[in-house]
CSV table of C-alpha atoms in Angstrom, one decimal:
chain,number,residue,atom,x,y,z
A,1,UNK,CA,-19.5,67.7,-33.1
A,2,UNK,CA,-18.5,66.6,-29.3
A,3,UNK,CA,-21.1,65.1,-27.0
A,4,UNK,CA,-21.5,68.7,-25.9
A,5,UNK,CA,-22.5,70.3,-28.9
A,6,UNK,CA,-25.0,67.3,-29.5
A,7,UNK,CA,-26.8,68.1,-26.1
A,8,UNK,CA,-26.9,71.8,-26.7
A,9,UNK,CA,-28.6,71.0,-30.1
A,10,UNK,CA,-31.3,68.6,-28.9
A,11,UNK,CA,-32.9,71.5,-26.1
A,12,UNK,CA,-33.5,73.8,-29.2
A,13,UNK,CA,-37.2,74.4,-30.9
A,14,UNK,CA,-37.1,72.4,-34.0
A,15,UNK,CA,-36.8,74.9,-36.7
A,16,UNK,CA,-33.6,76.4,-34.6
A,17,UNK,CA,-32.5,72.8,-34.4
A,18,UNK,CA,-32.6,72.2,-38.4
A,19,UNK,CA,-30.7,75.7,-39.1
A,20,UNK,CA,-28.3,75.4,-36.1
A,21,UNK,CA,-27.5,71.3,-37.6
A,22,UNK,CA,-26.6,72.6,-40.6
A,23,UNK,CA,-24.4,75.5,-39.4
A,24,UNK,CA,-22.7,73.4,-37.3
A,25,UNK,CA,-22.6,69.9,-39.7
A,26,UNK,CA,-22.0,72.3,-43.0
A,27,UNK,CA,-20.6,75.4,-41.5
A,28,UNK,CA,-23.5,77.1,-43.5
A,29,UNK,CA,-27.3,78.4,-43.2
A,30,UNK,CA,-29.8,76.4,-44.0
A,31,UNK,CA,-31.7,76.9,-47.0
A,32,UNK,CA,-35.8,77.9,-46.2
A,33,UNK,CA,-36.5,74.7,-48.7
A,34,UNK,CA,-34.2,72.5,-46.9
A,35,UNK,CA,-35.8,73.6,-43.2
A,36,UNK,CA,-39.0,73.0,-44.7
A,37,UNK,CA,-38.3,69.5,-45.8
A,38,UNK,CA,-37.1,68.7,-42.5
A,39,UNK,CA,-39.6,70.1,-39.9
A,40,UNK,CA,-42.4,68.0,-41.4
A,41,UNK,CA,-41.0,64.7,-40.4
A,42,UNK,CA,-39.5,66.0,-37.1
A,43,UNK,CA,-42.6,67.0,-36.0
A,44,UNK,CA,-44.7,63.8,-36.5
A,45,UNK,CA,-42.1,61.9,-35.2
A,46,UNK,CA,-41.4,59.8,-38.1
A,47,UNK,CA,-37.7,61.1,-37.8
A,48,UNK,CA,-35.6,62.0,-35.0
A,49,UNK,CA,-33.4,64.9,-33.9
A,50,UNK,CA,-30.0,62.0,-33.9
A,51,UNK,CA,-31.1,60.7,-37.1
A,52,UNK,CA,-31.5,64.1,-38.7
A,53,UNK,CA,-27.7,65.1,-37.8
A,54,UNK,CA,-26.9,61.5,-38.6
A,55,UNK,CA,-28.4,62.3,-41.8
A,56,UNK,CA,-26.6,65.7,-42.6
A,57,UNK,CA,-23.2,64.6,-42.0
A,58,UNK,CA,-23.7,61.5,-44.2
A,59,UNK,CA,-24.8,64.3,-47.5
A,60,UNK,CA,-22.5,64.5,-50.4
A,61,UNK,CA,-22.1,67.8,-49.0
A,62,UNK,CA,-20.6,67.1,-45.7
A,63,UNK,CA,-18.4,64.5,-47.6
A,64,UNK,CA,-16.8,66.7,-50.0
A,65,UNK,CA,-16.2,69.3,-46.8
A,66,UNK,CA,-14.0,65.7,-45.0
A,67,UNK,CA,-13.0,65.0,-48.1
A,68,UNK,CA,-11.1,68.6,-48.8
A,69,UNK,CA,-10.0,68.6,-44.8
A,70,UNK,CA,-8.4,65.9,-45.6
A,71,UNK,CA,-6.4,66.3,-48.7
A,72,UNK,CA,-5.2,69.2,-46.9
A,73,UNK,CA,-4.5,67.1,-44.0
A,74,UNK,CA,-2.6,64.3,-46.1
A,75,UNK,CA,-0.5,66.9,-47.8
A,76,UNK,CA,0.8,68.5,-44.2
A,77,UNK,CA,0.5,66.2,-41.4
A,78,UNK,CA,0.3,62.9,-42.8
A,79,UNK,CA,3.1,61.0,-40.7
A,80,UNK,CA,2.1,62.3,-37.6
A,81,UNK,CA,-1.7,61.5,-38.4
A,82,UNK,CA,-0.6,57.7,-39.1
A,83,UNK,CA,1.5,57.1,-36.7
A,84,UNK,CA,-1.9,58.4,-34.1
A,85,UNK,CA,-3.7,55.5,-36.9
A,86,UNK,CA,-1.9,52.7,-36.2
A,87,UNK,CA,-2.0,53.6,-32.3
A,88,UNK,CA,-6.1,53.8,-32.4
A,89,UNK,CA,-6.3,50.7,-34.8
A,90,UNK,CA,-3.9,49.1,-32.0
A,91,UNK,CA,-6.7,50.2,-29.3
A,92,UNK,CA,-9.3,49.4,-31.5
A,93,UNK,CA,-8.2,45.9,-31.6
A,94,UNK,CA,-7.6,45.9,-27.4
A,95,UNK,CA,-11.5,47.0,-27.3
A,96,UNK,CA,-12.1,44.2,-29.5
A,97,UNK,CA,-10.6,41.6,-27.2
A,98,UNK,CA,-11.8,43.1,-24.1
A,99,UNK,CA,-15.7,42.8,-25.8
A,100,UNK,CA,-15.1,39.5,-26.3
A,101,UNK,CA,-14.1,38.8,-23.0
A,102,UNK,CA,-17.1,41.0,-21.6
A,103,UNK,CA,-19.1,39.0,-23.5
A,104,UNK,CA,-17.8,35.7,-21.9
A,105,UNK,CA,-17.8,37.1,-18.5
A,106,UNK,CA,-21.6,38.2,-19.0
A,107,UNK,CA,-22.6,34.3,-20.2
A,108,UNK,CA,-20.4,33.2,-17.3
A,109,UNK,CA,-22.3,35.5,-15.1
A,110,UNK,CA,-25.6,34.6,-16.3
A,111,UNK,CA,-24.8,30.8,-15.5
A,112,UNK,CA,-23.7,31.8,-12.2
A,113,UNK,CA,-27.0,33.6,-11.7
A,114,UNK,CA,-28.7,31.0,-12.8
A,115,UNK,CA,-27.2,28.3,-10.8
A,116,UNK,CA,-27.2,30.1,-7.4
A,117,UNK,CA,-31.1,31.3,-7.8
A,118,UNK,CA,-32.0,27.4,-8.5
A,119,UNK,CA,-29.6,26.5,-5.1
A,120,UNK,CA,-31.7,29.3,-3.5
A,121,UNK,CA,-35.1,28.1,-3.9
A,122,UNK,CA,-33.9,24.8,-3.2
A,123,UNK,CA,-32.7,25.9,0.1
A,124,UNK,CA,-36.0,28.0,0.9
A,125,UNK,CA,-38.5,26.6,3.2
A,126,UNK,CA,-41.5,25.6,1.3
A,127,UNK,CA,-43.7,28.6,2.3
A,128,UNK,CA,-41.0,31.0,1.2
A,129,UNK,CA,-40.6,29.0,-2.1
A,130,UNK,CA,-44.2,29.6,-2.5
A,131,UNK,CA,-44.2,33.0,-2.6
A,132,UNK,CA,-40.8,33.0,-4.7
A,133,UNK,CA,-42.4,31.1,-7.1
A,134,UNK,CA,-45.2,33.6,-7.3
A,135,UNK,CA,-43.1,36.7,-7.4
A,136,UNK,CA,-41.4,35.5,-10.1
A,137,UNK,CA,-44.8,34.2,-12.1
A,138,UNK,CA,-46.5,37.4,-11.5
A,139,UNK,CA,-43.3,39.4,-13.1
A,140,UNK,CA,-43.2,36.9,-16.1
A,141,UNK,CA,-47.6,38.0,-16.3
A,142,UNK,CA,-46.8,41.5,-16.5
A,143,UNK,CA,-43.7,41.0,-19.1
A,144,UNK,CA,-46.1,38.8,-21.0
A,145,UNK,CA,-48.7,41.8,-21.0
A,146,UNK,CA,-46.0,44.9,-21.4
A,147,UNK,CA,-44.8,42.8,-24.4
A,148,UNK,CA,-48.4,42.3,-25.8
A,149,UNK,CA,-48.5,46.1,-26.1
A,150,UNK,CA,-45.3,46.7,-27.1
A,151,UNK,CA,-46.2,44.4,-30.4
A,152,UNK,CA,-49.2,46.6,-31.0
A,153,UNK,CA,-47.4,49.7,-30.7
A,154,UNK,CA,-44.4,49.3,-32.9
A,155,UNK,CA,-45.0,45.7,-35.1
A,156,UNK,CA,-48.2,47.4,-36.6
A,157,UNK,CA,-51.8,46.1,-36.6
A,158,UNK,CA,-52.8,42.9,-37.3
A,159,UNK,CA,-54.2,43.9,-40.8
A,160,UNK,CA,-50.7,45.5,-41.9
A,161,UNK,CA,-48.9,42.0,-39.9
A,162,UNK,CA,-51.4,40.0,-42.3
A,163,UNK,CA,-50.6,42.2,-45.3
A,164,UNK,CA,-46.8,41.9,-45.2
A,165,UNK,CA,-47.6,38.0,-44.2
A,166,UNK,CA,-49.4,37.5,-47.3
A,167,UNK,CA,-46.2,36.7,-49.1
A,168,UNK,CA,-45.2,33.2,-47.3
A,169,UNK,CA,-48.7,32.0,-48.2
A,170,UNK,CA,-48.8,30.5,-51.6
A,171,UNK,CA,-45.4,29.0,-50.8
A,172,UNK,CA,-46.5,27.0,-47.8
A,173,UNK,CA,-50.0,26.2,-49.5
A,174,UNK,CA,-47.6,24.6,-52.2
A,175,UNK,CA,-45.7,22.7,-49.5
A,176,UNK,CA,-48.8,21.4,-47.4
A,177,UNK,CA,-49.7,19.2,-50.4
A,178,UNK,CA,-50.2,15.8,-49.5
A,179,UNK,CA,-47.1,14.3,-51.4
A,180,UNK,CA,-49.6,10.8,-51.4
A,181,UNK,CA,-53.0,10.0,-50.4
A,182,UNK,CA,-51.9,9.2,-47.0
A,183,UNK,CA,-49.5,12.0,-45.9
A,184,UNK,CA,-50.4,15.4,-43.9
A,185,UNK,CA,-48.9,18.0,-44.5
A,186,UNK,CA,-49.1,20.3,-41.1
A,187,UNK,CA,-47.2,23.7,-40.5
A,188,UNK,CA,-45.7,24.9,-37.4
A,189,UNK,CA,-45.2,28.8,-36.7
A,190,UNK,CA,-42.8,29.0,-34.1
A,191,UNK,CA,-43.2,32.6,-32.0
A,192,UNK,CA,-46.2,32.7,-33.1
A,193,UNK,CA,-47.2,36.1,-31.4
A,194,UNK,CA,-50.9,37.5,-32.0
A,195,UNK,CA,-51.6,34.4,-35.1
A,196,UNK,CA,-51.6,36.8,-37.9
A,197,UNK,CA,-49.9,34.0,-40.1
A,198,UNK,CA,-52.1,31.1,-39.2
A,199,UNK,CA,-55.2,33.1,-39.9
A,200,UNK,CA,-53.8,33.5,-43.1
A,201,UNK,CA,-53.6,29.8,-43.3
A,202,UNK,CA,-56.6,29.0,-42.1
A,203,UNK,CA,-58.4,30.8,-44.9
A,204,UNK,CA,-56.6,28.5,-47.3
A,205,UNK,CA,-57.4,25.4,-45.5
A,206,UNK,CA,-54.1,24.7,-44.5
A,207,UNK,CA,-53.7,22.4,-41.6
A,208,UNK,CA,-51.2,24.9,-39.5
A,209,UNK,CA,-50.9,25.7,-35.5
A,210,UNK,CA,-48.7,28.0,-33.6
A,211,UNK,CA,-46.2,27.5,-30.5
A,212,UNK,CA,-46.1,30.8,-28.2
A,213,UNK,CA,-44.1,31.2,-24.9
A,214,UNK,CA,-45.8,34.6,-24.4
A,215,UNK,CA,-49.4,34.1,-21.9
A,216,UNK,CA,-51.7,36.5,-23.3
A,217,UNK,CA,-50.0,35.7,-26.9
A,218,UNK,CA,-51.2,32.7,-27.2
A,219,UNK,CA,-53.9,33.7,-25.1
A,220,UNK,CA,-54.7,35.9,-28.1
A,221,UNK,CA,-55.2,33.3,-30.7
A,222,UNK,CA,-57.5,30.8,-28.6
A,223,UNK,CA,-59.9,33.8,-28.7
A,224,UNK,CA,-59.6,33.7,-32.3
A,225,UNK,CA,-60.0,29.7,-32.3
A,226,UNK,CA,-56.1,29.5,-33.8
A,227,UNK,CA,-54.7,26.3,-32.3
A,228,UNK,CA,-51.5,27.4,-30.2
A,229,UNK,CA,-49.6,25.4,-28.0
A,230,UNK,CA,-47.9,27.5,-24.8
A,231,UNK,CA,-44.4,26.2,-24.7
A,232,UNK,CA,-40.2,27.0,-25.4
A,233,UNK,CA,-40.1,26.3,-29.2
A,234,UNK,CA,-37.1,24.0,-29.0
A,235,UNK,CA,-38.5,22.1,-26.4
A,236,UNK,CA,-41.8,21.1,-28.8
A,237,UNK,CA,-40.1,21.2,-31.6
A,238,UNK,CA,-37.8,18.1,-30.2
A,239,UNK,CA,-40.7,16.7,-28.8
A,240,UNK,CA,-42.0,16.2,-32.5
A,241,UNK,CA,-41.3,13.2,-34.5
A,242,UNK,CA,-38.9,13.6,-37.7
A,243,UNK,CA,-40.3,14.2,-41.2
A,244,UNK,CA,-43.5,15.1,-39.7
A,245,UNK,CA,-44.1,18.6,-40.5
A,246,UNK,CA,-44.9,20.1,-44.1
A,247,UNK,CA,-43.5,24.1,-43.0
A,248,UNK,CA,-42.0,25.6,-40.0
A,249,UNK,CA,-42.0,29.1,-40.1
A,250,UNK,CA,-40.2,31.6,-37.7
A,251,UNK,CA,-41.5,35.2,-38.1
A,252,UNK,CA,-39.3,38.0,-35.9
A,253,UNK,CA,-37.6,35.4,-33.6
A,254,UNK,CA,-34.4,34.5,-34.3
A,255,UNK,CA,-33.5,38.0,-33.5
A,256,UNK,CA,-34.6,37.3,-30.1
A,257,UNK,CA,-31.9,34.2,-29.4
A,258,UNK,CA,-28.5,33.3,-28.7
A,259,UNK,CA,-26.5,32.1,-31.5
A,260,UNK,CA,-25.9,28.2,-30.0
A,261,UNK,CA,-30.0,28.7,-29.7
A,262,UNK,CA,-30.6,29.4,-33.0
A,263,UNK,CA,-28.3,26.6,-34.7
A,264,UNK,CA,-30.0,24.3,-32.6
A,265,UNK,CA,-33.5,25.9,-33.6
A,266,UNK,CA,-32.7,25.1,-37.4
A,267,UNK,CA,-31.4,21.5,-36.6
A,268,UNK,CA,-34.3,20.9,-34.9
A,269,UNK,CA,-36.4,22.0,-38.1
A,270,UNK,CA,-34.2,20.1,-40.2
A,271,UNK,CA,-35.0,17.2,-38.5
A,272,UNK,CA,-38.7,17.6,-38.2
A,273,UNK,CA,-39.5,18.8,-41.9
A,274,UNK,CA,-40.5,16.1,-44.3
A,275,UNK,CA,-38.3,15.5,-47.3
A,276,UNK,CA,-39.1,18.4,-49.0
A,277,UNK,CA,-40.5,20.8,-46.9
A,278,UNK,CA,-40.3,24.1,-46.2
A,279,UNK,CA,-38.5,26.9,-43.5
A,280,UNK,CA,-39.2,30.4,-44.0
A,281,UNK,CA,-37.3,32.7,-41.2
A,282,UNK,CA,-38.0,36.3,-41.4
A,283,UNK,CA,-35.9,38.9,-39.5
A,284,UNK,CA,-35.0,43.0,-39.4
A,285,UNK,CA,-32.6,43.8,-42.1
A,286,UNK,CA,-29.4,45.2,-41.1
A,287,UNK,CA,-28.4,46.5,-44.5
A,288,UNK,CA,-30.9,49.3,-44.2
A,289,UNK,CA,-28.9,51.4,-42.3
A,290,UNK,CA,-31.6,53.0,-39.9
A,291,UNK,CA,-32.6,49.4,-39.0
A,292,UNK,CA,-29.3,48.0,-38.4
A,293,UNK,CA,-28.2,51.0,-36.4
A,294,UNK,CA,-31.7,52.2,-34.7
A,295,UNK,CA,-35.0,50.6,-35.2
A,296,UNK,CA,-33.4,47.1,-34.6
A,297,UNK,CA,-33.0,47.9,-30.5
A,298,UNK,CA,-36.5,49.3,-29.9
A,299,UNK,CA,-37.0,45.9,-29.0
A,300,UNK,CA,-35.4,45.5,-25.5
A,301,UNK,CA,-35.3,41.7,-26.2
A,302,UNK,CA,-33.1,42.4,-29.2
A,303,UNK,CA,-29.9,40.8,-29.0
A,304,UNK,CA,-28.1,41.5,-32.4
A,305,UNK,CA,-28.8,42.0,-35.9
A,306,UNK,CA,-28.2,39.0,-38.5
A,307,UNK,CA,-26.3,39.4,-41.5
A,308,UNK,CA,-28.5,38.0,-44.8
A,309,UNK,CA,-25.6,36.1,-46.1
A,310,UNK,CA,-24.0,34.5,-42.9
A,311,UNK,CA,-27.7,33.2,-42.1
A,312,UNK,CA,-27.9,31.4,-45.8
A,313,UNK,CA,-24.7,29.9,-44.4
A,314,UNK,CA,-26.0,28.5,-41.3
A,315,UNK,CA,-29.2,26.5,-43.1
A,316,UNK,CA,-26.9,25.5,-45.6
A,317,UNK,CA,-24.8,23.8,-43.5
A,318,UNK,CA,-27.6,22.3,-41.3
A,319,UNK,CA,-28.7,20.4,-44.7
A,320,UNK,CA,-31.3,22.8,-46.3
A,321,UNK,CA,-31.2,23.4,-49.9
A,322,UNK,CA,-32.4,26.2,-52.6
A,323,UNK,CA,-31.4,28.7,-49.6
A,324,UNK,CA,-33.5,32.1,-50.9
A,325,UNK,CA,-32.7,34.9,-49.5
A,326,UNK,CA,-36.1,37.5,-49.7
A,327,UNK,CA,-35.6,41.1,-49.0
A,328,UNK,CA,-38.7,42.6,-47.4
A,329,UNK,CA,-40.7,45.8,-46.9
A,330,UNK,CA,-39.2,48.7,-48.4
A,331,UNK,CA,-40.8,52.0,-46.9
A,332,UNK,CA,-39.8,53.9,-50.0
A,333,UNK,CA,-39.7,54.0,-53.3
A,334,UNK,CA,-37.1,54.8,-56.8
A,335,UNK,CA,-40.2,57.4,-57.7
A,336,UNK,CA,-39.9,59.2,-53.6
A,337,UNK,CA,-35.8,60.2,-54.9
A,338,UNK,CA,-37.2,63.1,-57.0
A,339,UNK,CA,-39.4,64.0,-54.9
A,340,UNK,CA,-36.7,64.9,-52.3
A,341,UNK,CA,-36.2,68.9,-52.1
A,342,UNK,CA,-32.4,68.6,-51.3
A,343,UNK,CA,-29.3,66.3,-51.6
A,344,UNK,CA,-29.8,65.6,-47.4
A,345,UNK,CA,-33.7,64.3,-48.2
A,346,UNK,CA,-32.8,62.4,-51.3
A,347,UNK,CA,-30.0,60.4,-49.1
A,348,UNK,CA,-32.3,60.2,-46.3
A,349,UNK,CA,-34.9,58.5,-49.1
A,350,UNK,CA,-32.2,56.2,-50.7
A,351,UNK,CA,-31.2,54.5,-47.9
A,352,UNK,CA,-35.1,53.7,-46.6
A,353,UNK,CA,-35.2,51.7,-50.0
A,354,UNK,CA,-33.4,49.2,-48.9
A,355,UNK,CA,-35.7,46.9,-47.3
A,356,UNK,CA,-36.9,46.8,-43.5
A,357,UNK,CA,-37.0,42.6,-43.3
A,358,UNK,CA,-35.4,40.1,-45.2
A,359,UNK,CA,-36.9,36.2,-45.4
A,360,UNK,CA,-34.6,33.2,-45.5
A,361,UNK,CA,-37.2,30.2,-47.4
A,362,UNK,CA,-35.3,27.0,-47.2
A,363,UNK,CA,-36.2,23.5,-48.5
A,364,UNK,CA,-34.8,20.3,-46.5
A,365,UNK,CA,-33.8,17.2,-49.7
A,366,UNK,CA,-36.2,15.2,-51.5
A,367,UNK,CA,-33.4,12.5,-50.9
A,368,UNK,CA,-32.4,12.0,-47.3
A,369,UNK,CA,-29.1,11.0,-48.5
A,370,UNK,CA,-28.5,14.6,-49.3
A,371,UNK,CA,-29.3,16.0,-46.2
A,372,UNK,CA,-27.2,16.5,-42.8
A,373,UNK,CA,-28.3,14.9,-39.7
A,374,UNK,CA,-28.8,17.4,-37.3
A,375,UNK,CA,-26.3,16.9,-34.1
């Protein structure tokens, strides 16, 4: 279907827009069982019109329709079709170039920015620096607050954030133990957010605290007497002394940075773990295809998704050992397949099995010999 037909489908009633996705997608009616498995979801919004189609096309059924058109294309028109191949995979790798400059031109641009706002408010006269400095503090208050309410929206409540939580505990109870009489054994949770984790840890008697850049965050937990410090995570974390924490733990962040961020994020915690202890980083899982293509970029802070395997990579290389990689939070399960009314629903149910989040638990060396210094 064009861009067209796609507009023309998403103005129709519901039931109209399951039977006229499947004539279109299948070139067939839609079956009344197979309109009645889709209406329900539409209509509570658990599913959307996009990923419906999306959904269709990828049946079995729409694939053995391509995969017919295209034996019959192979067996007529198959040197004019790859010569028009090689000319897309040739444009294909222009657009791939041209990104990549985009994207240099955009960090270029951003420095720019960056630069002339700071020469700008150098230049002001103080009262107009005043009010500058403000404008901008008032903006940041009312991201700080949108943001709050963004969490509570689409992260879930804090007794389903606790729930899902629940897993890291017994690991990071296990790492706090004093290792002698003398040693602490603190943990860190970096991006804090509304201090689901460190309530968890509290009620273990786990000495833990939580750094948070977002105001009413943090402002958050001090109602709940969580300890929180208000601050840029890599700024505290190098403020901190090495081997002095027992766990760092980085729930839904690293998401949220840039890539030269992030390596110097898990340096930093390198550095400050003691021998032995603990990272746990937890982020959306692209391999679910619904999050990797969709859910991931509800959040407008978002930049990209993160591979599970090139992420094992980067704290491997920083020094960390027994790199496990967790996979988090199916929303369905094996039994949910037969209960699917038709080949579309079953798919639909498959791919929600994989799960939502995966964790990355990392341990620095007993033996400092074995570890990287971080640069």
């Amino acid at each position: 279907m064009n861009a067209l037909e796609v507009d023309d489908l998403l103005i129709l009633p519901e039931e109209d827009f399951v039977r006229e996705a499947y004539r279109r997608v299948l070139a067939r009616p839609a079956e009344p069982v197979e309109v009645a498995t889709w209406l329900a979801p539409l209509r509570s919004g658990r599913l959307t019109r996009l990923e419906l189609v999306t959904a269709i096309r990828c049946s079995s059924e729409a694939r053995q329709r391509e995969d017919r058109h295209e034996a019959n294309w192979r067996s007529k028109r198959f040197g004019a079709y790859a010569k028009r191949a090689v000319h897309w995979l040739r444009q294909l790798r222009s657009l791939a170039r041209l990104a990549m400059r985009v994207r240099t031109l955009e960090a270029t641009t951003e420095t720019l920015a960056n630069a002339t706002a700071k020469l700008a408010r150098e230049a002001l006269p103080p009262s107009d620096a005043l009010t500058h400095d403000r404008d901008a503090r008032a903006a940041a208050q009312a991201f700080d607050a949108y943001y709050r309410r963004f969490e509570d929206r689409f992260r879930g409540t804090p007794e389903e954030v606790r729930r899902r939580l629940a897993f890291y505990v017994p690991i990071l109870v296990a790492a706090a133990q004093p290792a002698s009489a003398a040693s602490a054994g603190s943990v860190v949770d970096v991006g804090c957010g509304r201090g689901e984790l460190l309530d968890l840890l509290r009620n273990q008697a786990v000495s833990a605290y939580g750094v948070e850049r977002n105001e009413a965050m943090a402002a958050i937990c001090r109602e709940r007497g969580l300890a929180v410090v208000e601050a840029d995570a890599l700024v505290h974390l190098a403020s901190l002394a090495p081997d002095s924490l027992a766990g760092v733990t980085c729930i839904h962040v690293i998401e949220h940075l840039p890539f030269a961020m992030l390596m110097k994020f898990v340096a930093h915690a390198m550095r400050v773990l003691r021998p032995g202890g603990v990272a746990i980083l937890e982020t959306p899982n692209p391999e679910n295809l619904i999050v990797g293509a969709c859910n991931f970029y509800f959040d407008p802070t978002h930049r990209r998704p993160l591979p599970p395997e090139p992420m094992r990579f980067l704290l491997e290389a920083a020094g960390f050992e027994r790199v496990a990689i967790e996979r988090l939070h199916a929303s369905a399960s094996p039994g949910d397949i037969d209960g699917a009314a038709d080949p579309v629903a079953k798919l639909y149910t498959t791919i929600m099995l994989v799960p939502q989040d995966y964790a990355l638990i990392a341990y620095k060396p007993l033996s400092r010999s074995s570890a990287h210094s971080p640069a």
